[in-house]
Coordinates of C-alpha atoms and ligand atoms in Angstrom, one line a residue:
X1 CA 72.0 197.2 202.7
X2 CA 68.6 198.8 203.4
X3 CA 69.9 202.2 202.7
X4 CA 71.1 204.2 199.5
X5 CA 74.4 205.7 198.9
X6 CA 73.8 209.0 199.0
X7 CA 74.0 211.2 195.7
X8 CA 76.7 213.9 196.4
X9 CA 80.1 214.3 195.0
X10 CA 81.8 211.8 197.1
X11 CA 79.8 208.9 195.9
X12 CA 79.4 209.7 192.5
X13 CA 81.2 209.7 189.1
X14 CA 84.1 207.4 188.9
X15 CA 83.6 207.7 193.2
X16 CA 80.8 206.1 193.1
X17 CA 80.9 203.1 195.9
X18 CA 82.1 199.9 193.9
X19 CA 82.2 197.6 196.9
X20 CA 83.6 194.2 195.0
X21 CA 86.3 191.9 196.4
X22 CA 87.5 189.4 193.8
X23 CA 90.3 188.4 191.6
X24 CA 90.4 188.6 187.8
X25 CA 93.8 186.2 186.7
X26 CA 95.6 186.8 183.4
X27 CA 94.4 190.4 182.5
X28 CA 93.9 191.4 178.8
X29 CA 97.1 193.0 177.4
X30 CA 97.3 195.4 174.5
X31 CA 100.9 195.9 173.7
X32 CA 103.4 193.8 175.3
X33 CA 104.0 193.9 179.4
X34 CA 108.0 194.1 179.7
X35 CA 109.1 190.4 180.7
X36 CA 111.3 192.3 183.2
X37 CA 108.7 193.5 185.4
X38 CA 108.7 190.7 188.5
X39 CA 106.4 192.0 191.5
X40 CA 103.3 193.6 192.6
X41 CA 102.1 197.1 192.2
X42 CA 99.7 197.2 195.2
X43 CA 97.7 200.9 196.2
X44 CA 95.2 201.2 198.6
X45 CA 92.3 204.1 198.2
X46 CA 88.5 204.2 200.2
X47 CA 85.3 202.7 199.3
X48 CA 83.0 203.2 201.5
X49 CA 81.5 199.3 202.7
X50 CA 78.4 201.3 204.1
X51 CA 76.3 204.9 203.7
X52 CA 77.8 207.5 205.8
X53 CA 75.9 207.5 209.2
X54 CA 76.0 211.4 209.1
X55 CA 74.3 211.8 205.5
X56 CA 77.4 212.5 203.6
X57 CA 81.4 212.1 204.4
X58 CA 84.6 213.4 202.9
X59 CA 86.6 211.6 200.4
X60 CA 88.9 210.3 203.1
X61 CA 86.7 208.7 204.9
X62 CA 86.2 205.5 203.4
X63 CA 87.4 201.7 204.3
X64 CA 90.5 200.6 202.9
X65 CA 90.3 198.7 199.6
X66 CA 93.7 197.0 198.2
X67 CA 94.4 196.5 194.9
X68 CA 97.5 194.2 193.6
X69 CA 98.3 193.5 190.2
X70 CA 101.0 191.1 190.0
X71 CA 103.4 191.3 187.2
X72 CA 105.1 188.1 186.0
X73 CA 106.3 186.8 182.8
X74 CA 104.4 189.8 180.6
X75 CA 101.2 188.6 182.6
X76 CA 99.1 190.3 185.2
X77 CA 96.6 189.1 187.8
X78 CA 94.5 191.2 189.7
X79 CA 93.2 190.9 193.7
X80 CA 91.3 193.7 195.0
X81 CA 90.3 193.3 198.8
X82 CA 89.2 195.4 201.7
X83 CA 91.3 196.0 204.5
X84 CA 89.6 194.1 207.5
X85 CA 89.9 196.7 210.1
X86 CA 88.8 196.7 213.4
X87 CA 85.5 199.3 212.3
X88 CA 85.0 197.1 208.8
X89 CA 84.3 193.7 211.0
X90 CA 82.4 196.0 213.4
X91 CA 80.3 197.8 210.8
X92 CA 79.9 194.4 208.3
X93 CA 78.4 192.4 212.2
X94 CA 75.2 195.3 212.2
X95 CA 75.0 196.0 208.4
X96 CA 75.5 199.4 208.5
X97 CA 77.7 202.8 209.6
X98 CA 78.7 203.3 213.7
X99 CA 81.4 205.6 212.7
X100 CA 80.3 209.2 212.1
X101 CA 82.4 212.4 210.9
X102 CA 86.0 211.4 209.6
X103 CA 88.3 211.7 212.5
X104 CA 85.8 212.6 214.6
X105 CA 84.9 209.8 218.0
X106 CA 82.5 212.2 219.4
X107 CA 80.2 211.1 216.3
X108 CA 80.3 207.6 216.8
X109 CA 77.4 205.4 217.8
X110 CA 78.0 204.6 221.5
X111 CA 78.5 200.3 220.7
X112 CA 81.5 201.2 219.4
X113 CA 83.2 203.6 221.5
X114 CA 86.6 201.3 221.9
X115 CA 86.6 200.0 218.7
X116 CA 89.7 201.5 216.5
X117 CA 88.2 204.0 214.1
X118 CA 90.9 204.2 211.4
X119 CA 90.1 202.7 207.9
X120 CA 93.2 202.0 206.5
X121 CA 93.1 203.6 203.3
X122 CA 96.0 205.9 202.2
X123 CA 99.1 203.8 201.8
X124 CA 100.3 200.2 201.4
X125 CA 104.1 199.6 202.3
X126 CA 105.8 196.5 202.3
X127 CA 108.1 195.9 205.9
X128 CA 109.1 193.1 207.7
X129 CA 107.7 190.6 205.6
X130 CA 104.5 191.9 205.6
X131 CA 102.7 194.7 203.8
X132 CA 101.1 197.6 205.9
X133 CA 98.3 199.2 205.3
X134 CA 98.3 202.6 206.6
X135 CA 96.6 206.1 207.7
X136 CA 97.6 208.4 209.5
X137 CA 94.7 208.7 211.9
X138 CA 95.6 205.0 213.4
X139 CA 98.4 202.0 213.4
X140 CA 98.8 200.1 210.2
X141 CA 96.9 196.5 210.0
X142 CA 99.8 193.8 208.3
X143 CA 98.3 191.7 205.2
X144 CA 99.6 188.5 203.1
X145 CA 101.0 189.8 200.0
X146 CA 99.8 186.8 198.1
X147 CA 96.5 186.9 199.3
X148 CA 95.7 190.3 200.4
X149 CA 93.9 189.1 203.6
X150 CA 94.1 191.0 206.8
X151 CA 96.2 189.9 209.6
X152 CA 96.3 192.4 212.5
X153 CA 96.6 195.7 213.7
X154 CA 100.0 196.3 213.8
X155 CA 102.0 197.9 217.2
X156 CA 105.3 196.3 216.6
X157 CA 104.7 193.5 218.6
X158 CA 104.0 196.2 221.7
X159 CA 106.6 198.4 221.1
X160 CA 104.6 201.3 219.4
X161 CA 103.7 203.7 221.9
X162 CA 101.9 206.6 219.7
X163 CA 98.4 206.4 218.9
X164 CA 98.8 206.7 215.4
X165 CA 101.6 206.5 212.9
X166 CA 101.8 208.2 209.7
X167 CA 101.2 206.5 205.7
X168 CA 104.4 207.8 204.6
X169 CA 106.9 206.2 206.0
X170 CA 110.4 206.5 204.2
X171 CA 112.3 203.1 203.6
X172 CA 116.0 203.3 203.6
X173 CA 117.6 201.8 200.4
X174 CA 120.8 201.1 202.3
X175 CA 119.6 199.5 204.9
X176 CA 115.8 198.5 204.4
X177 CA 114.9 200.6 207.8
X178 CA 111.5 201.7 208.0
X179 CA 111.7 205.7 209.0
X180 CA 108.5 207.6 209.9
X181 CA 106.5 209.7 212.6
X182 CA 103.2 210.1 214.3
X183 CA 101.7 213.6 214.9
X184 CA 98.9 213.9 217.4
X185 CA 101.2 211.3 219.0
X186 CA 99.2 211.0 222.1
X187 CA 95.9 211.0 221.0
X188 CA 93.4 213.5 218.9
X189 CA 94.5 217.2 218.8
X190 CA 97.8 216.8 220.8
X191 CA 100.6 218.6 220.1
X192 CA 103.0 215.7 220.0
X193 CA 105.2 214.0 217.5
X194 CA 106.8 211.0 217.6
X195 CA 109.7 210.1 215.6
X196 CA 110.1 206.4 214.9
X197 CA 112.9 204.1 212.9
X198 CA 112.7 200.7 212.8
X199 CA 114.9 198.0 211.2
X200 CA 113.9 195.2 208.2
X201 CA 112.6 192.8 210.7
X202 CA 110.6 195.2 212.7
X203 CA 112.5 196.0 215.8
X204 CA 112.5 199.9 217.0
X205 CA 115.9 201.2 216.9
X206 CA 115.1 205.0 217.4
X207 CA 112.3 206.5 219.3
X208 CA 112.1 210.4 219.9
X209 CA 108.8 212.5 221.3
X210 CA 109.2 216.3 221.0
X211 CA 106.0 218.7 220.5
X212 CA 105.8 220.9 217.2
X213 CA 105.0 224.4 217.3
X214 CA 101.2 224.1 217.0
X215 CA 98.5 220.8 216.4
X216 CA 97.8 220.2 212.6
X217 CA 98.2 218.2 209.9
X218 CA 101.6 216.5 209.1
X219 CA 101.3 214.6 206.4
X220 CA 104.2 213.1 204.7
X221 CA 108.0 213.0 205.4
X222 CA 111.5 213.5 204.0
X223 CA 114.6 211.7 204.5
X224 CA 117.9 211.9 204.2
X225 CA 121.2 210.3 205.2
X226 CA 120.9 212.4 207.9
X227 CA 117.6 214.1 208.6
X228 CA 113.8 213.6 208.8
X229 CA 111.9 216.6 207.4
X230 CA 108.3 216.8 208.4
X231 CA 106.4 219.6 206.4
X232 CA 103.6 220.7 208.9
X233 CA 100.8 222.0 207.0
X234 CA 98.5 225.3 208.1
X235 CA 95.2 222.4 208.4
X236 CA 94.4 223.1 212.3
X237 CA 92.7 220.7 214.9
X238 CA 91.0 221.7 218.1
X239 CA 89.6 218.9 220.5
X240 CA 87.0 221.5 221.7
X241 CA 85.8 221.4 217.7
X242 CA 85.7 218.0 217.7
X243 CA 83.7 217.5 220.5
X244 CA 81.0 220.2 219.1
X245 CA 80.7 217.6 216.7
X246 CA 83.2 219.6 214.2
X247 CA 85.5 219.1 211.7
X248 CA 88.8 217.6 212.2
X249 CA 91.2 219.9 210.2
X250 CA 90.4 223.8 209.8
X251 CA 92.6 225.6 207.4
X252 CA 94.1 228.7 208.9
X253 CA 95.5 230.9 206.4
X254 CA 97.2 232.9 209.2
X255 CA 99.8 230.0 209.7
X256 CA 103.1 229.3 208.2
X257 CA 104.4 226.1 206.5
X258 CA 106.1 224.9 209.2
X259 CA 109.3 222.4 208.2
X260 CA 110.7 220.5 211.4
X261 CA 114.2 218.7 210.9
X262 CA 116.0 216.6 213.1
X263 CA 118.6 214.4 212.8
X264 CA 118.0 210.8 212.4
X265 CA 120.3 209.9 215.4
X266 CA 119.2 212.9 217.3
X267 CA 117.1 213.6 220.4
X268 CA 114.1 216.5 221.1
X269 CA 117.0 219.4 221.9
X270 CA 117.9 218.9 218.1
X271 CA 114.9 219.7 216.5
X272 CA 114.9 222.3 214.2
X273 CA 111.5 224.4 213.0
X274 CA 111.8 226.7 209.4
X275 CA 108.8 228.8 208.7
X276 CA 107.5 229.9 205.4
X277 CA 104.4 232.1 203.9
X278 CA 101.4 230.2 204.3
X279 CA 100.5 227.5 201.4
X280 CA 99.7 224.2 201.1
X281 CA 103.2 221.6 201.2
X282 CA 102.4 218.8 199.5
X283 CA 104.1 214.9 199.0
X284 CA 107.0 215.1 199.5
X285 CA 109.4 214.2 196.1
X286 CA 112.7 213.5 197.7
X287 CA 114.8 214.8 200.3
X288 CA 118.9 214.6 200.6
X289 CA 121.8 216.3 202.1
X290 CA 124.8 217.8 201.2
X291 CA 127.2 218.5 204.2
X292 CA 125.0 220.3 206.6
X293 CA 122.3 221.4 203.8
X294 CA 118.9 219.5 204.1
X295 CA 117.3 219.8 200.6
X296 CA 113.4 218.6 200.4
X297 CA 111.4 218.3 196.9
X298 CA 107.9 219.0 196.6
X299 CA 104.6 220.5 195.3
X300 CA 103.8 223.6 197.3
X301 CA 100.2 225.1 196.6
X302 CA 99.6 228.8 197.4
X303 CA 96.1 227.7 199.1
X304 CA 94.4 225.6 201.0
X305 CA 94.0 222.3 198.3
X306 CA 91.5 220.0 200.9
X307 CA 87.5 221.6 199.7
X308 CA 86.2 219.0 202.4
X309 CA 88.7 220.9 205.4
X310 CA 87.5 224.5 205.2
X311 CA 88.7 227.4 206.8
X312 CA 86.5 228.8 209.5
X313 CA 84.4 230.8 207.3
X314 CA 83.6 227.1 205.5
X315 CA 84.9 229.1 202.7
X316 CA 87.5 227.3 200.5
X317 CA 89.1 228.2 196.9
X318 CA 88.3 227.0 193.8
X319 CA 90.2 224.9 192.0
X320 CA 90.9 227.6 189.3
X321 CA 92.7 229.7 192.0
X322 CA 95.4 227.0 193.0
X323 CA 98.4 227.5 191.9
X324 CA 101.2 224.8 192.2
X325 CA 105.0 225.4 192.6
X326 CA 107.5 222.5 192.3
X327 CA 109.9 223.7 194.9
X328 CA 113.4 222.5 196.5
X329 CA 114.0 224.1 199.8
X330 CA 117.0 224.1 201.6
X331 CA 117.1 224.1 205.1
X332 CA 120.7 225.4 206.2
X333 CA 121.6 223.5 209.6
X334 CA 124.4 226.1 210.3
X335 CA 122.8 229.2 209.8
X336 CA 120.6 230.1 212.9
X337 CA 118.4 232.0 210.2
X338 CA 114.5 230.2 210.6
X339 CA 114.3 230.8 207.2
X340 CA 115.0 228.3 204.2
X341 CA 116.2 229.2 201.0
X342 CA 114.5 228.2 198.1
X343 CA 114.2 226.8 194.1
X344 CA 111.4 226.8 191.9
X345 CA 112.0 223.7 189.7
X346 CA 108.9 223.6 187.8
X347 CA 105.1 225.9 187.9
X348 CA 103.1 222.7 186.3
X349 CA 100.5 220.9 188.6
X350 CA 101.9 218.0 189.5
X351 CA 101.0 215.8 192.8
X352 CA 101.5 212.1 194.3
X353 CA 104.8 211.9 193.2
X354 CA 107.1 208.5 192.7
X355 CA 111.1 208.5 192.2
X356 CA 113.0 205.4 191.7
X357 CA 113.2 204.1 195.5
X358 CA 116.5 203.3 195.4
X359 CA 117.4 207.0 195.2
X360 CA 115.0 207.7 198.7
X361 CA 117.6 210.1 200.6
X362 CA 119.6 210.4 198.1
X363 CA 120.7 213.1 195.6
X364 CA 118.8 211.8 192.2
X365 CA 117.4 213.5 189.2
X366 CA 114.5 211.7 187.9
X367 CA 110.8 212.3 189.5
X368 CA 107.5 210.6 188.0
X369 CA 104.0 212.5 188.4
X370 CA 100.5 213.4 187.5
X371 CA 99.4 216.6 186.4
X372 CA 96.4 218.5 186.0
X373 CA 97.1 219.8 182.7
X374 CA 94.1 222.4 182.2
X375 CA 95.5 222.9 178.4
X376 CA 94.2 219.5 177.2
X377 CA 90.8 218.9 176.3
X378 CA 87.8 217.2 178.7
X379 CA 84.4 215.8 176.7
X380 CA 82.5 216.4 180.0
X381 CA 79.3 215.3 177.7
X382 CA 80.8 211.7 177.5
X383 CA 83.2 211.5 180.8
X384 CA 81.3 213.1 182.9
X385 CA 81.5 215.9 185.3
X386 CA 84.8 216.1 187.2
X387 CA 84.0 215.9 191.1
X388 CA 86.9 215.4 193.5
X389 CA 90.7 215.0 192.8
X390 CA 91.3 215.7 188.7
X391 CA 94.7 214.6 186.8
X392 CA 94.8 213.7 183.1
X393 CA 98.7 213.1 182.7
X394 CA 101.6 211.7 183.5
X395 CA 104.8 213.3 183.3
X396 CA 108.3 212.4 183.9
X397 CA 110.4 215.4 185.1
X398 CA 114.1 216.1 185.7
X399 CA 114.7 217.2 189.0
X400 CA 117.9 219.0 187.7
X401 CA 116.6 221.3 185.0
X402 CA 112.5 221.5 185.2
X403 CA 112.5 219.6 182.3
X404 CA 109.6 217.1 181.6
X405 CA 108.0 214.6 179.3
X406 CA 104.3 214.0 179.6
X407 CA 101.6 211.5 178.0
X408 CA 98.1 212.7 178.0
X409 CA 95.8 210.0 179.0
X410 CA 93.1 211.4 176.7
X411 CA 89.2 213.5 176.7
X412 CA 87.5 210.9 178.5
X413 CA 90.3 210.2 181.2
X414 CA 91.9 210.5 184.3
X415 CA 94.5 209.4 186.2
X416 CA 95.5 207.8 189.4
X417 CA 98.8 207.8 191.0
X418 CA 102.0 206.6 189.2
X419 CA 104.7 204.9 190.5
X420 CA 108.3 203.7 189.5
X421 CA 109.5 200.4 188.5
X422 CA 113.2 199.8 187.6
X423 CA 113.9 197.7 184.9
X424 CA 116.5 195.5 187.1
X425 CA 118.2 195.4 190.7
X426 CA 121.2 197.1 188.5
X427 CA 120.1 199.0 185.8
X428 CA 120.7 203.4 186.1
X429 CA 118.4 206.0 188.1
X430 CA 115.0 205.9 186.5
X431 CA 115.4 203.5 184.0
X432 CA 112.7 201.5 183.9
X433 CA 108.5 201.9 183.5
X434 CA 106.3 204.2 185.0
X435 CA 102.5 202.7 185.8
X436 CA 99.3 204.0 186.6
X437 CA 95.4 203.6 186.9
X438 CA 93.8 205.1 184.2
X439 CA 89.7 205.8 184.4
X440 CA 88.5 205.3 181.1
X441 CA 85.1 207.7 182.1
X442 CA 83.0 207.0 179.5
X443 CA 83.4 203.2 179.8
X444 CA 83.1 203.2 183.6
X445 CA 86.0 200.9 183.3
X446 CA 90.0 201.2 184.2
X447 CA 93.6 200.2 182.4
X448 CA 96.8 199.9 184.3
X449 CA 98.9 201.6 181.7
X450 CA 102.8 201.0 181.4
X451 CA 104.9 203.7 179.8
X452 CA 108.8 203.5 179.5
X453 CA 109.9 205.8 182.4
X454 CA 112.5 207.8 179.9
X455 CA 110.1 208.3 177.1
X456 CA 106.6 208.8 178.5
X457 CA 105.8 211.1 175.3
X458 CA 105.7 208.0 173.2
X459 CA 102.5 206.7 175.0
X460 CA 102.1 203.1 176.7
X461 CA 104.3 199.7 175.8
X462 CA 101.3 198.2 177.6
X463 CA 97.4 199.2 178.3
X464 CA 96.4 196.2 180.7
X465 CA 92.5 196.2 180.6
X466 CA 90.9 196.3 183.5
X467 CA 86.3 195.1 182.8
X468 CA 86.0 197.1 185.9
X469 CA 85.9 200.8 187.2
X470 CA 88.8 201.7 189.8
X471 CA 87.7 204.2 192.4
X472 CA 89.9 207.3 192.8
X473 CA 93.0 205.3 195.0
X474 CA 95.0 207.2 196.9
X475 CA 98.9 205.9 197.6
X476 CA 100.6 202.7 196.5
X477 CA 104.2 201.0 195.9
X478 CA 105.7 199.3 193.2
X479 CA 107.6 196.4 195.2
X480 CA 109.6 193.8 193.5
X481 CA 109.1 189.8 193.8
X482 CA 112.3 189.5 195.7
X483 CA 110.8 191.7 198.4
X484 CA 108.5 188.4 199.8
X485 CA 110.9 185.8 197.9
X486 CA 107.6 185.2 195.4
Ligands
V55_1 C1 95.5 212.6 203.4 C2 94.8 211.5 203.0 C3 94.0 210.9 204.0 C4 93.9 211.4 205.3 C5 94.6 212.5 205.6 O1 96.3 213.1 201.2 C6 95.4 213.1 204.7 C7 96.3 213.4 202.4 C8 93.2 209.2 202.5 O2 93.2 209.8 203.8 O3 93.1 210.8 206.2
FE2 FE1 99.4 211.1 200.9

């Protein structure tokens, strides 16, 4: 590489590019790893293989890099592997960046103008024998679970006909069916969405195209017995923009939170759009129904959360001005009212949320989180300054009262996203472990920390030391052994 990284938030701190592919077998363990843990924990987040051709990029932007610590026994090994997608090979042949702005072709050096541009890098699901690794802006490429080498780009042997498809596809615990949507389902900027199921092996089994009400960001996904609820979120794109050489999303403040449901095993005509005040909706928590009530679970901001997606004045808030509501909406599909009716469940700043998976659709009680906890000490002196996405705790909650349990990860810390193991096949809604990432700043290392899902307060059962810094990841899956027969 002939050219430097270049110093601004995105590349710096614990963001800072880190670029290794390797393995590190039988981690160190303080505490004890609980023997019944059999499977991976695999997440996905970017880091950038080359310098942004434009002179600086958003946090998104970067290639996929997998991670999979495989838990075994009370032992953990550790792969950590970049996503071979069509723009990494293209970009590794000339040893540098031909992609410009994220989610932007009109940027792109001209060599690669029908090479697929997506990266890979939000989510890491397991389906069909295979794991996908996904964003939203492309398909998913398929990777060996033992090896964590990239396959192919993945179209469902043919049968996908959207352009992209999202990183937040809902698995069925009853059936193992794969349910999830594209937006901008005919290319960049359309209007279109697709809504896709597919079964365990892989074969499409429900296929239905209907426009929403406007072209913007839809990000994640509820379901239900029943329904699919997409949260449609007030981040705008304009093809005109784009081909100015814009950005992709533009946050518009004069646009509702748009909720569109539709019944699994409906068609377009059954759509339904709800509106709320503008705000951010964020991951979705959960989503089930009670006779013809759709409820959906999740973080709602008052404001526009993505710095690096401006409104049109490039003016965004500051972090101090965001204001998170836990909230359960409930989208009547007998009352003709657009309106839903709603619950706070909790004010606390809590994001990338994990339940136990068996309980996806379902009515279930216990949800896993981080939070910014703004209460808690930060020794900025020793950790550094915070740039980017900030969480220093984790925090069980019950969904039915508010209620929560939390373990502060400490001064020098921060956190990456949690997710949910159970303790068996058998055992009771959320009773099991709760792991995480955690950045130990001032060591420019990491620790995959294990906590016992029920009693989080009481700290770790197991810090597995990582000699190595883990960028800021974005999604990934707890997915036991039995899911690959390993
Ligand atoms: C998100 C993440 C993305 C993206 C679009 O968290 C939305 C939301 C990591 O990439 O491209
Ligand atoms: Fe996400």
């Amino acid at each position: 590489m002939t050219t430097p990284f270049p110093k601004t938030p995105t590349f710096m701190t614990i963001d800072e590019p880190f670029r290794f592919e390797g393995e590190l077998f039988d981690l160190e363990v303080e505490g004890k790893v609980p023997t019944e843990l059999d499977g991976w924990f695999f997440q996905v987040g970017p880091d950038p293989q080359y310098p942004p051709m434009m002179g600086d990029a958003n946090p998104f932007n970067g290639d996929g890099i997998v991670r999979a610590f495989r838990i075994k026994d009370g032992h953990v090994d550790f792969q950590h592997r970049y996503v071979r997608t069509h723009r990494f090979n293209a970009e590794r042949a000339a040893r540098r960046s031909l992609f410009g702005h994220y989610r932007n072709p009109y940027t792109d050096d001209a060599s690669v103008r029908n090479v697929p541009r997506t990266v890979s890098n939000t989510n890491i699901v397991p389906h069909a024998g295979k794991l996908l690794a996904m964003k939203e802006d492309g398909l998913p490429y398929t990777m060996d679970p033992f090896t964590l080498e990239t396959e192919q780009m993945w179209d469902w042997n043919g049968n996908m006909k959207a352009t992209s498809f999202t990183a937040h596809p809902k698995i069925d615990p009853a059936t193992g069916d794969l349910v999830g949507y594209a937006y901008a389902a005919k290319g960049d900027c359309t209007k279109d969405i697709a809504y896709y199921t597919f079964d365990k092996q892989g074969k499409v089994t429900r296929e239905v195209w209907f426009e929403g009400p406007h072209a913007a960001m839809i990000h994640d996904c509820g379901i239900t017995e029943k329904y699919i609820v997409l949260p449609i979120i007030p981040s705008m794109t304009d093809l005109d923009r784009l081909k100015a050489g814009g950005i992709h999303f533009q946050w518009d403040a004069s646009v509702d939170q748009v909720y569109a449901v539709l019944p699994r095993d409906g068609d377009a005509k059954d759509v339904r759009f709800f509106r709320a005040p503008n705000a951010f909706p964020g991951h979705v928590i959960n989503s089930f129904d009670v006779d013809d009530k759709v409820y959906l679970d999740l973080p709602v901001v008052n404001d526009n959360v993505f710095w690096f997606f401006p409104d049109a004045q490039g003016k965004y808030p500051p972090p101090s001005a965001l204001k998170t509501e836990i909230v359960r909406w409930c989208f009547d599909m007998n009352s003709k009212s657009d309106t839903p009716t709603y619950k706070i469940i909790s004010t606390l700043a809590g994001e990338f949320p994990h339940i136990d998976d068996r309980y996806i659709g379902r009515p279930y009680r216990h949800a896993f989180l981080q939070v910014t906890d703004m209460s808690q000490p930060y020794n900025e002196a020793k950790a550094g300054p915070i740039m980017g996405f900030f969480f220093n705790t984790y925090t069980h909650m019950d969904m039915s009262t508010g209620q929560t349990k939390s373990w502060f990860a400490g001064d020098t810390s921060s956190t990456q996203e949690p997710v949910f193991a159970p303790k068996s096949p058998t055992s009771a809604e959320g009773e099991g472990y709760m792991m995480g990432v955690v950045n130990r700043r001032a060591e420019n290392r990491s620790d995959l920390v294990i906590l016992d899902a029920q009693r989080v307060d009481e700290g770790p059962v197991a810090v597995v030391k990582l000699p190595v810094r883990m960028k800021y990841g974005i999604h990934g899956n707890w997915v036991p052994a039995s899911e690959f027969n390993g």
